[in-house]
Amino acid sequence: MFKKTKPLIIANWKMNPETEQEAKTIASDIKEGIKNIKGINTVICPPVIFIDSVKKTLGKTILLGAQDAFVGNGSSHTGEISLEMIKKTGAKYILVGHSERRETEDTEEEIREKVSGVLKSGLKAVLCIGENERSEHGDYYHEVKIQIISALTGLQKKYTKNLVIAYEPVWAIGNKDNTALNSESLYEMAIFIKKILNDIFGQEIAKNIPILYGGSVNKNNAKELMENGKVNGLLIGRESLKVQNFIEIIKKIKA
Ligand code: 13P
């Protein structure tokens, strides 16, 4: 059911850092810190305004992603940035339906359109899902199931090869006590997610769709979450901006 793949580590910088110069410095320090580490796919998703300069700093070894994209027709959309524009920057990944966007912007319908638009454009879509709370009754399984079904229903199988699922329980994101999900519960959720993907696309496709974990990942829990949670990678917020910690996470995963 779980295919072992090259770990995929995605840094979600959210609305950080404040300046282009800082973005370049962080990118360059990360590049230097992991230059001898092979066998890990690292992706950085900076604010879109910094993608170009971060890309120039990183060269080819670390890939770039965007945190969202506008999917739709026409150009009269004030404030939006189209998929095509993002594609031209050289970014390869797009986060879709991050919980911080679900809260204020993206509806389930928009998320479905974004996933399919991103995949049809040939970019990789990282569909973010995750429950708001962990109740005792296990309602969170239902919540996650609804999110997956709603985002992927109708998606043709041929577009699934660039699909990535990022399971990020909302309560663990930016958690001030830095509490991540434990790896045992993550493993259970990963099995559950695979089962839903199985039901939608069949086993052959489901087994190839990578699952990432996000939410308070740090240098102390990263390896354990990957190994015992049996996920294919991690989506990292705060710790991806702390250069030394981020480098250490990558080193530990590789070790
Ligand atoms: P933190 O790693 O800061 O908890 O954020 C996780 C996240 O939202 C990544 O997309």
mmCIF file of C-alpha atoms and ligand atoms in Angstrom:
data_model
loop_
_atom_site.group_PDB
_atom_site.id
_atom_site.type_symbol
_atom_site.label_atom_id
_atom_site.label_comp_id
_atom_site.label_asym_id
_atom_site.label_seq_id
_atom_site.Cartn_x
_atom_site.Cartn_y
_atom_site.Cartn_z
ATOM 1 C CA MET A 1 0.000 0.000 0.000
ATOM 2 C CA PHE A 2 2.884 2.353 0.788
ATOM 3 C CA LYS A 3 5.523 2.842 -1.807
ATOM 4 C CA LYS A 4 8.893 3.997 -0.551
ATOM 5 C CA THR A 5 9.935 7.112 -2.437
ATOM 6 C CA LYS A 6 12.605 9.745 -2.304
ATOM 7 C CA PRO A 7 11.552 11.958 0.649
ATOM 8 C CA LEU A 8 9.858 15.167 -0.447
ATOM 9 C CA ILE A 9 10.444 18.067 1.926
ATOM 10 C CA ILE A 10 8.466 21.215 1.191
ATOM 11 C CA ALA A 11 9.159 24.509 2.934
ATOM 12 C CA ASN A 12 6.108 26.739 3.184
ATOM 13 C CA TRP A 13 7.418 30.186 4.003
ATOM 14 C CA LYS A 14 3.889 31.626 4.167
ATOM 15 C CA MET A 15 4.090 35.452 4.278
ATOM 16 C CA ASN A 16 7.787 35.483 5.233
ATOM 17 C CA PRO A 17 10.403 36.891 5.208
ATOM 18 C CA GLU A 18 9.815 40.613 4.973
ATOM 19 C CA THR A 19 12.349 41.494 2.308
ATOM 20 C CA GLU A 20 13.746 40.058 -0.882
ATOM 21 C CA GLN A 21 17.248 40.323 0.519
ATOM 22 C CA GLU A 22 16.319 38.172 3.516
ATOM 23 C CA ALA A 23 14.646 35.650 1.215
ATOM 24 C CA LYS A 24 17.816 35.410 -0.856
ATOM 25 C CA THR A 25 19.982 35.017 2.226
ATOM 26 C CA ILE A 26 17.826 32.226 3.670
ATOM 27 C CA ALA A 27 17.728 30.450 0.311
ATOM 28 C CA SER A 28 21.442 30.716 -0.163
ATOM 29 C CA ASP A 29 22.184 29.435 3.366
ATOM 30 C CA ILE A 30 19.848 26.470 2.869
ATOM 31 C CA LYS A 31 21.458 25.688 -0.469
ATOM 32 C CA GLU A 32 24.902 25.739 1.091
ATOM 33 C CA GLY A 33 23.801 23.650 4.092
ATOM 34 C CA ILE A 34 22.329 20.800 2.071
ATOM 35 C CA LYS A 35 24.569 20.862 -0.958
ATOM 36 C CA ASN A 36 26.142 17.489 -0.174
ATOM 37 C CA ILE A 37 22.906 15.735 0.719
ATOM 38 C CA LYS A 38 21.629 13.579 -2.089
ATOM 39 C CA GLY A 39 18.410 11.604 -2.391
ATOM 40 C CA ILE A 40 15.978 14.158 -0.981
ATOM 41 C CA ASN A 41 13.678 16.372 -3.022
ATOM 42 C CA THR A 42 13.569 19.790 -1.426
ATOM 43 C CA VAL A 43 11.058 22.415 -2.503
ATOM 44 C CA ILE A 44 10.756 25.981 -1.241
ATOM 45 C CA CYS A 45 7.487 27.894 -1.506
ATOM 46 C CA PRO A 46 8.287 31.547 -0.852
ATOM 47 C CA PRO A 47 5.802 34.395 -1.268
ATOM 48 C CA VAL A 48 5.250 34.667 -5.009
ATOM 49 C CA ILE A 49 6.943 38.061 -5.178
ATOM 50 C CA PHE A 50 10.252 36.424 -4.158
ATOM 51 C CA ILE A 51 10.082 33.316 -6.364
ATOM 52 C CA ASP A 52 12.208 34.750 -9.107
ATOM 53 C CA SER A 53 15.092 35.917 -6.971
ATOM 54 C CA VAL A 54 15.003 32.825 -4.752
ATOM 55 C CA LYS A 55 15.125 30.699 -7.894
ATOM 56 C CA LYS A 56 18.162 32.575 -9.149
ATOM 57 C CA THR A 57 19.822 32.040 -5.782
ATOM 58 C CA LEU A 58 19.026 28.344 -5.617
ATOM 59 C CA GLY A 59 19.932 27.267 -9.119
ATOM 60 C CA LYS A 60 18.668 23.828 -10.043
ATOM 61 C CA THR A 61 19.131 21.664 -6.977
ATOM 62 C CA ILE A 62 16.197 22.931 -4.935
ATOM 63 C CA LEU A 63 12.813 23.300 -6.611
ATOM 64 C CA LEU A 64 10.358 26.136 -6.192
ATOM 65 C CA GLY A 65 6.670 26.220 -5.481
ATOM 66 C CA ALA A 66 3.893 28.750 -4.989
ATOM 67 C CA GLN A 67 1.457 28.847 -2.092
ATOM 68 C CA ASP A 68 -1.605 29.353 -4.273
ATOM 69 C CA ALA A 69 -2.573 30.223 -7.836
ATOM 70 C CA PHE A 70 -5.528 31.640 -9.686
ATOM 71 C CA VAL A 71 -7.210 29.063 -11.880
ATOM 72 C CA GLY A 72 -9.708 30.405 -14.366
ATOM 73 C CA ASN A 73 -10.144 32.334 -17.544
ATOM 74 C CA GLY A 74 -9.418 35.884 -18.524
ATOM 75 C CA SER A 75 -7.141 38.462 -17.011
ATOM 76 C CA SER A 76 -9.551 40.838 -15.291
ATOM 77 C CA HIS A 77 -8.840 39.516 -11.806
ATOM 78 C CA THR A 78 -7.344 42.212 -9.648
ATOM 79 C CA GLY A 79 -4.818 40.932 -7.167
ATOM 80 C CA GLU A 80 -4.649 37.407 -8.562
ATOM 81 C CA ILE A 81 -1.679 35.580 -10.049
ATOM 82 C CA SER A 82 -2.376 33.029 -12.734
ATOM 83 C CA LEU A 83 -1.070 29.526 -13.037
ATOM 84 C CA GLU A 84 0.597 30.432 -16.304
ATOM 85 C CA MET A 85 2.468 33.301 -14.666
ATOM 86 C CA ILE A 86 3.653 31.011 -11.908
ATOM 87 C CA LYS A 87 4.673 28.370 -14.402
ATOM 88 C CA LYS A 88 6.837 30.912 -16.206
ATOM 89 C CA THR A 89 8.788 31.634 -13.017
ATOM 90 C CA GLY A 90 9.989 28.033 -13.138
ATOM 91 C CA ALA A 91 8.041 26.970 -10.039
ATOM 92 C CA LYS A 92 6.975 23.328 -10.218
ATOM 93 C CA TYR A 93 4.687 22.900 -7.229
ATOM 94 C CA ILE A 94 1.537 24.689 -6.088
ATOM 95 C CA LEU A 95 -0.004 24.316 -2.649
ATOM 96 C CA VAL A 96 -3.764 24.039 -2.920
ATOM 97 C CA GLY A 97 -6.290 24.474 -0.145
ATOM 98 C CA HIS A 98 -3.932 25.208 2.720
ATOM 99 C CA SER A 99 -6.009 25.516 5.881
ATOM 100 C CA GLU A 100 -5.017 29.158 6.257
ATOM 101 C CA ARG A 101 -6.635 29.781 2.882
ATOM 102 C CA ARG A 102 -9.615 27.520 3.535
ATOM 103 C CA GLU A 103 -10.352 29.675 6.578
ATOM 104 C CA THR A 104 -10.855 32.882 4.636
ATOM 105 C CA GLU A 105 -10.634 32.344 0.894
ATOM 106 C CA ASP A 106 -10.956 28.962 -0.733
ATOM 107 C CA THR A 107 -14.221 27.074 -0.867
ATOM 108 C CA GLU A 108 -14.359 23.317 -1.504
ATOM 109 C CA GLU A 109 -15.462 24.038 -5.054
ATOM 110 C CA GLU A 110 -12.575 26.412 -5.708
ATOM 111 C CA ILE A 111 -10.172 23.872 -4.276
ATOM 112 C CA ARG A 112 -11.493 21.221 -6.642
ATOM 113 C CA GLU A 113 -11.042 23.598 -9.588
ATOM 114 C CA LYS A 114 -7.555 24.536 -8.470
ATOM 115 C CA VAL A 115 -6.406 20.942 -8.062
ATOM 116 C CA SER A 116 -7.636 20.030 -11.503
ATOM 117 C CA GLY A 117 -6.337 23.260 -13.106
ATOM 118 C CA VAL A 118 -2.890 22.851 -11.597
ATOM 119 C CA LEU A 119 -2.630 19.205 -12.636
ATOM 120 C CA LYS A 120 -3.837 19.900 -16.155
ATOM 121 C CA SER A 121 -1.209 22.622 -16.511
ATOM 122 C CA GLY A 122 1.489 20.035 -15.842
ATOM 123 C CA LEU A 123 2.494 21.431 -12.439
ATOM 124 C CA LYS A 124 2.392 19.435 -9.230
ATOM 125 C CA ALA A 125 -0.571 20.090 -6.965
ATOM 126 C CA VAL A 126 -0.039 19.662 -3.235
ATOM 127 C CA LEU A 127 -3.569 19.254 -1.920
ATOM 128 C CA CYS A 128 -3.666 20.235 1.758
ATOM 129 C CA ILE A 129 -6.244 18.559 3.950
ATOM 130 C CA GLY A 130 -6.679 18.080 7.672
ATOM 131 C CA GLU A 131 -9.180 18.197 10.499
ATOM 132 C CA ASN A 132 -9.727 21.249 12.655
ATOM 133 C CA GLU A 133 -9.823 19.313 15.899
ATOM 134 C CA ARG A 134 -9.236 15.806 17.195
ATOM 135 C CA SER A 135 -12.374 14.816 19.025
ATOM 136 C CA GLU A 136 -12.608 11.581 20.978
ATOM 137 C CA HIS A 137 -15.188 10.147 18.636
ATOM 138 C CA GLY A 138 -13.010 10.024 15.549
ATOM 139 C CA ASP A 139 -15.140 12.550 13.622
ATOM 140 C CA TYR A 140 -11.895 13.829 12.170
ATOM 141 C CA TYR A 141 -11.734 10.817 9.870
ATOM 142 C CA HIS A 142 -15.001 11.870 8.344
ATOM 143 C CA GLU A 143 -13.809 15.465 7.986
ATOM 144 C CA VAL A 144 -10.691 14.369 6.126
ATOM 145 C CA LYS A 145 -12.651 11.995 3.914
ATOM 146 C CA ILE A 146 -15.077 14.723 2.857
ATOM 147 C CA GLN A 147 -12.190 17.057 1.998
ATOM 148 C CA ILE A 148 -10.486 14.463 -0.185
ATOM 149 C CA ILE A 149 -13.626 13.354 -1.964
ATOM 150 C CA SER A 150 -14.717 16.900 -2.567
ATOM 151 C CA ALA A 151 -11.346 17.983 -3.989
ATOM 152 C CA LEU A 152 -10.721 14.963 -6.181
ATOM 153 C CA THR A 153 -14.106 13.873 -7.406
ATOM 154 C CA GLY A 154 -14.224 13.915 -11.169
ATOM 155 C CA LEU A 155 -10.478 14.178 -11.609
ATOM 156 C CA GLN A 156 -9.402 11.990 -14.499
ATOM 157 C CA LYS A 157 -6.897 9.313 -13.609
ATOM 158 C CA LYS A 158 -4.424 10.526 -16.194
ATOM 159 C CA TYR A 159 -3.846 13.712 -14.182
ATOM 160 C CA THR A 160 -3.000 12.006 -10.913
ATOM 161 C CA LYS A 161 0.698 11.485 -11.511
ATOM 162 C CA ASN A 162 1.483 15.011 -10.312
ATOM 163 C CA LEU A 163 -0.801 14.892 -7.300
ATOM 164 C CA VAL A 164 0.590 15.082 -3.770
ATOM 165 C CA ILE A 165 -1.535 14.985 -0.611
ATOM 166 C CA ALA A 166 -0.371 16.976 2.404
ATOM 167 C CA TYR A 167 -2.125 15.950 5.590
ATOM 168 C CA GLU A 168 -1.926 18.873 7.986
ATOM 169 C CA PRO A 169 -4.155 18.696 11.057
ATOM 170 C CA VAL A 170 -5.139 22.316 11.593
ATOM 171 C CA TRP A 171 -4.670 22.164 15.366
ATOM 172 C CA ALA A 172 -1.024 21.158 14.846
ATOM 173 C CA ILE A 173 -0.224 23.996 12.436
ATOM 174 C CA GLY A 174 1.690 26.822 14.085
ATOM 175 C CA ASN A 175 0.941 25.148 17.413
ATOM 176 C CA LYS A 176 2.476 27.317 20.109
ATOM 177 C CA ASP A 177 3.588 24.315 22.140
ATOM 178 C CA ASN A 178 5.004 22.830 18.947
ATOM 179 C CA THR A 179 2.812 19.766 19.340
ATOM 180 C CA ALA A 180 2.723 17.623 16.226
ATOM 181 C CA LEU A 181 0.560 14.575 15.729
ATOM 182 C CA ASN A 182 2.231 11.435 17.086
ATOM 183 C CA SER A 183 3.628 9.090 14.490
ATOM 184 C CA GLU A 184 1.294 6.219 15.401
ATOM 185 C CA SER A 185 -1.797 8.318 14.744
ATOM 186 C CA LEU A 186 -0.158 9.639 11.604
ATOM 187 C CA TYR A 187 0.318 6.101 10.337
ATOM 188 C CA GLU A 188 -3.367 5.358 10.959
ATOM 189 C CA MET A 189 -4.365 8.489 9.090
ATOM 190 C CA ALA A 190 -1.989 7.712 6.220
ATOM 191 C CA ILE A 191 -3.641 4.292 5.831
ATOM 192 C CA PHE A 192 -7.063 5.919 5.909
ATOM 193 C CA ILE A 193 -6.074 8.449 3.237
ATOM 194 C CA LYS A 194 -4.660 5.684 1.027
ATOM 195 C CA LYS A 195 -7.897 3.773 1.393
ATOM 196 C CA ILE A 196 -9.928 6.760 0.178
ATOM 197 C CA LEU A 197 -7.547 7.300 -2.743
ATOM 198 C CA ASN A 198 -7.898 3.618 -3.476
ATOM 199 C CA ASP A 199 -11.669 3.913 -3.595
ATOM 200 C CA ILE A 200 -11.482 6.902 -5.947
ATOM 201 C CA PHE A 201 -8.679 5.928 -8.301
ATOM 202 C CA GLY A 202 -7.922 2.257 -7.703
ATOM 203 C CA GLN A 203 -4.928 0.645 -6.065
ATOM 204 C CA GLU A 204 -2.347 1.134 -8.799
ATOM 205 C CA ILE A 205 -2.774 4.906 -8.802
ATOM 206 C CA ALA A 206 -3.371 5.290 -5.070
ATOM 207 C CA LYS A 207 -0.127 3.626 -4.130
ATOM 208 C CA ASN A 208 1.839 6.146 -6.205
ATOM 209 C CA ILE A 209 0.298 9.281 -4.700
ATOM 210 C CA PRO A 210 2.714 10.637 -2.088
ATOM 211 C CA ILE A 211 1.393 11.655 1.306
ATOM 212 C CA LEU A 212 3.158 14.349 3.310
ATOM 213 C CA TYR A 213 2.656 15.393 6.903
ATOM 214 C CA GLY A 214 2.637 19.017 8.098
ATOM 215 C CA GLY A 215 2.026 20.714 11.445
ATOM 216 C CA SER A 216 4.721 21.599 13.993
ATOM 217 C CA VAL A 217 7.417 19.554 12.316
ATOM 218 C CA ASN A 218 10.791 20.210 13.903
ATOM 219 C CA LYS A 219 14.242 18.687 14.103
ATOM 220 C CA ASN A 220 13.221 16.448 17.009
ATOM 221 C CA ASN A 221 10.156 14.854 15.440
ATOM 222 C CA ALA A 222 10.837 14.939 11.680
ATOM 223 C CA LYS A 223 12.575 11.590 11.296
ATOM 224 C CA GLU A 224 10.186 9.771 13.602
ATOM 225 C CA LEU A 225 7.144 11.181 11.777
ATOM 226 C CA MET A 226 8.553 10.111 8.427
ATOM 227 C CA GLU A 227 9.666 6.660 9.498
ATOM 228 C CA ASN A 228 6.912 5.529 11.821
ATOM 229 C CA GLY A 229 4.169 7.622 10.252
ATOM 230 C CA LYS A 230 5.150 6.024 6.931
ATOM 231 C CA VAL A 231 4.673 9.238 4.984
ATOM 232 C CA ASN A 232 6.625 10.252 1.889
ATOM 233 C CA GLY A 233 7.641 13.661 3.110
ATOM 234 C CA LEU A 234 6.937 16.739 5.189
ATOM 235 C CA LEU A 235 5.436 20.187 4.703
ATOM 236 C CA ILE A 236 7.197 22.556 7.053
ATOM 237 C CA GLY A 237 6.232 26.063 8.110
ATOM 238 C CA ARG A 238 8.104 27.905 10.865
ATOM 239 C CA GLU A 239 11.136 25.652 11.024
ATOM 240 C CA SER A 240 11.773 26.055 7.304
ATOM 241 C CA LEU A 241 12.717 29.678 7.885
ATOM 242 C CA LYS A 242 15.170 28.828 10.650
ATOM 243 C CA VAL A 243 18.005 27.831 8.406
ATOM 244 C CA GLN A 244 20.008 25.665 10.802
ATOM 245 C CA ASN A 245 16.939 23.793 11.998
ATOM 246 C CA PHE A 246 15.748 23.183 8.468
ATOM 247 C CA ILE A 247 19.150 21.874 7.418
ATOM 248 C CA GLU A 248 19.214 19.611 10.458
ATOM 249 C CA ILE A 249 15.766 18.218 9.607
ATOM 250 C CA ILE A 250 16.992 17.303 6.147
ATOM 251 C CA LYS A 251 20.199 15.789 7.481
ATOM 252 C CA LYS A 252 18.317 13.698 10.027
ATOM 253 C CA ILE A 253 15.894 12.384 7.438
ATOM 254 C CA LYS A 254 18.803 11.385 5.285
ATOM 255 C CA ALA A 255 20.725 9.734 8.125
HETATM 256 P P1 13P B 1 4.214 24.887 11.069
HETATM 257 O O1 13P B 1 5.293 23.941 10.615
HETATM 258 O O2 13P B 1 4.716 26.241 11.393
HETATM 259 O O3 13P B 1 3.348 24.294 12.135
HETATM 260 O O4 13P B 1 3.257 25.103 9.785
HETATM 261 C C1 13P B 1 2.848 24.013 9.075
HETATM 262 C C2 13P B 1 2.234 24.467 7.812
HETATM 263 O O5 13P B 1 1.212 25.121 7.804
HETATM 264 C C3 13P B 1 2.916 24.108 6.569
HETATM 265 O O6 13P B 1 2.096 24.319 5.470
#
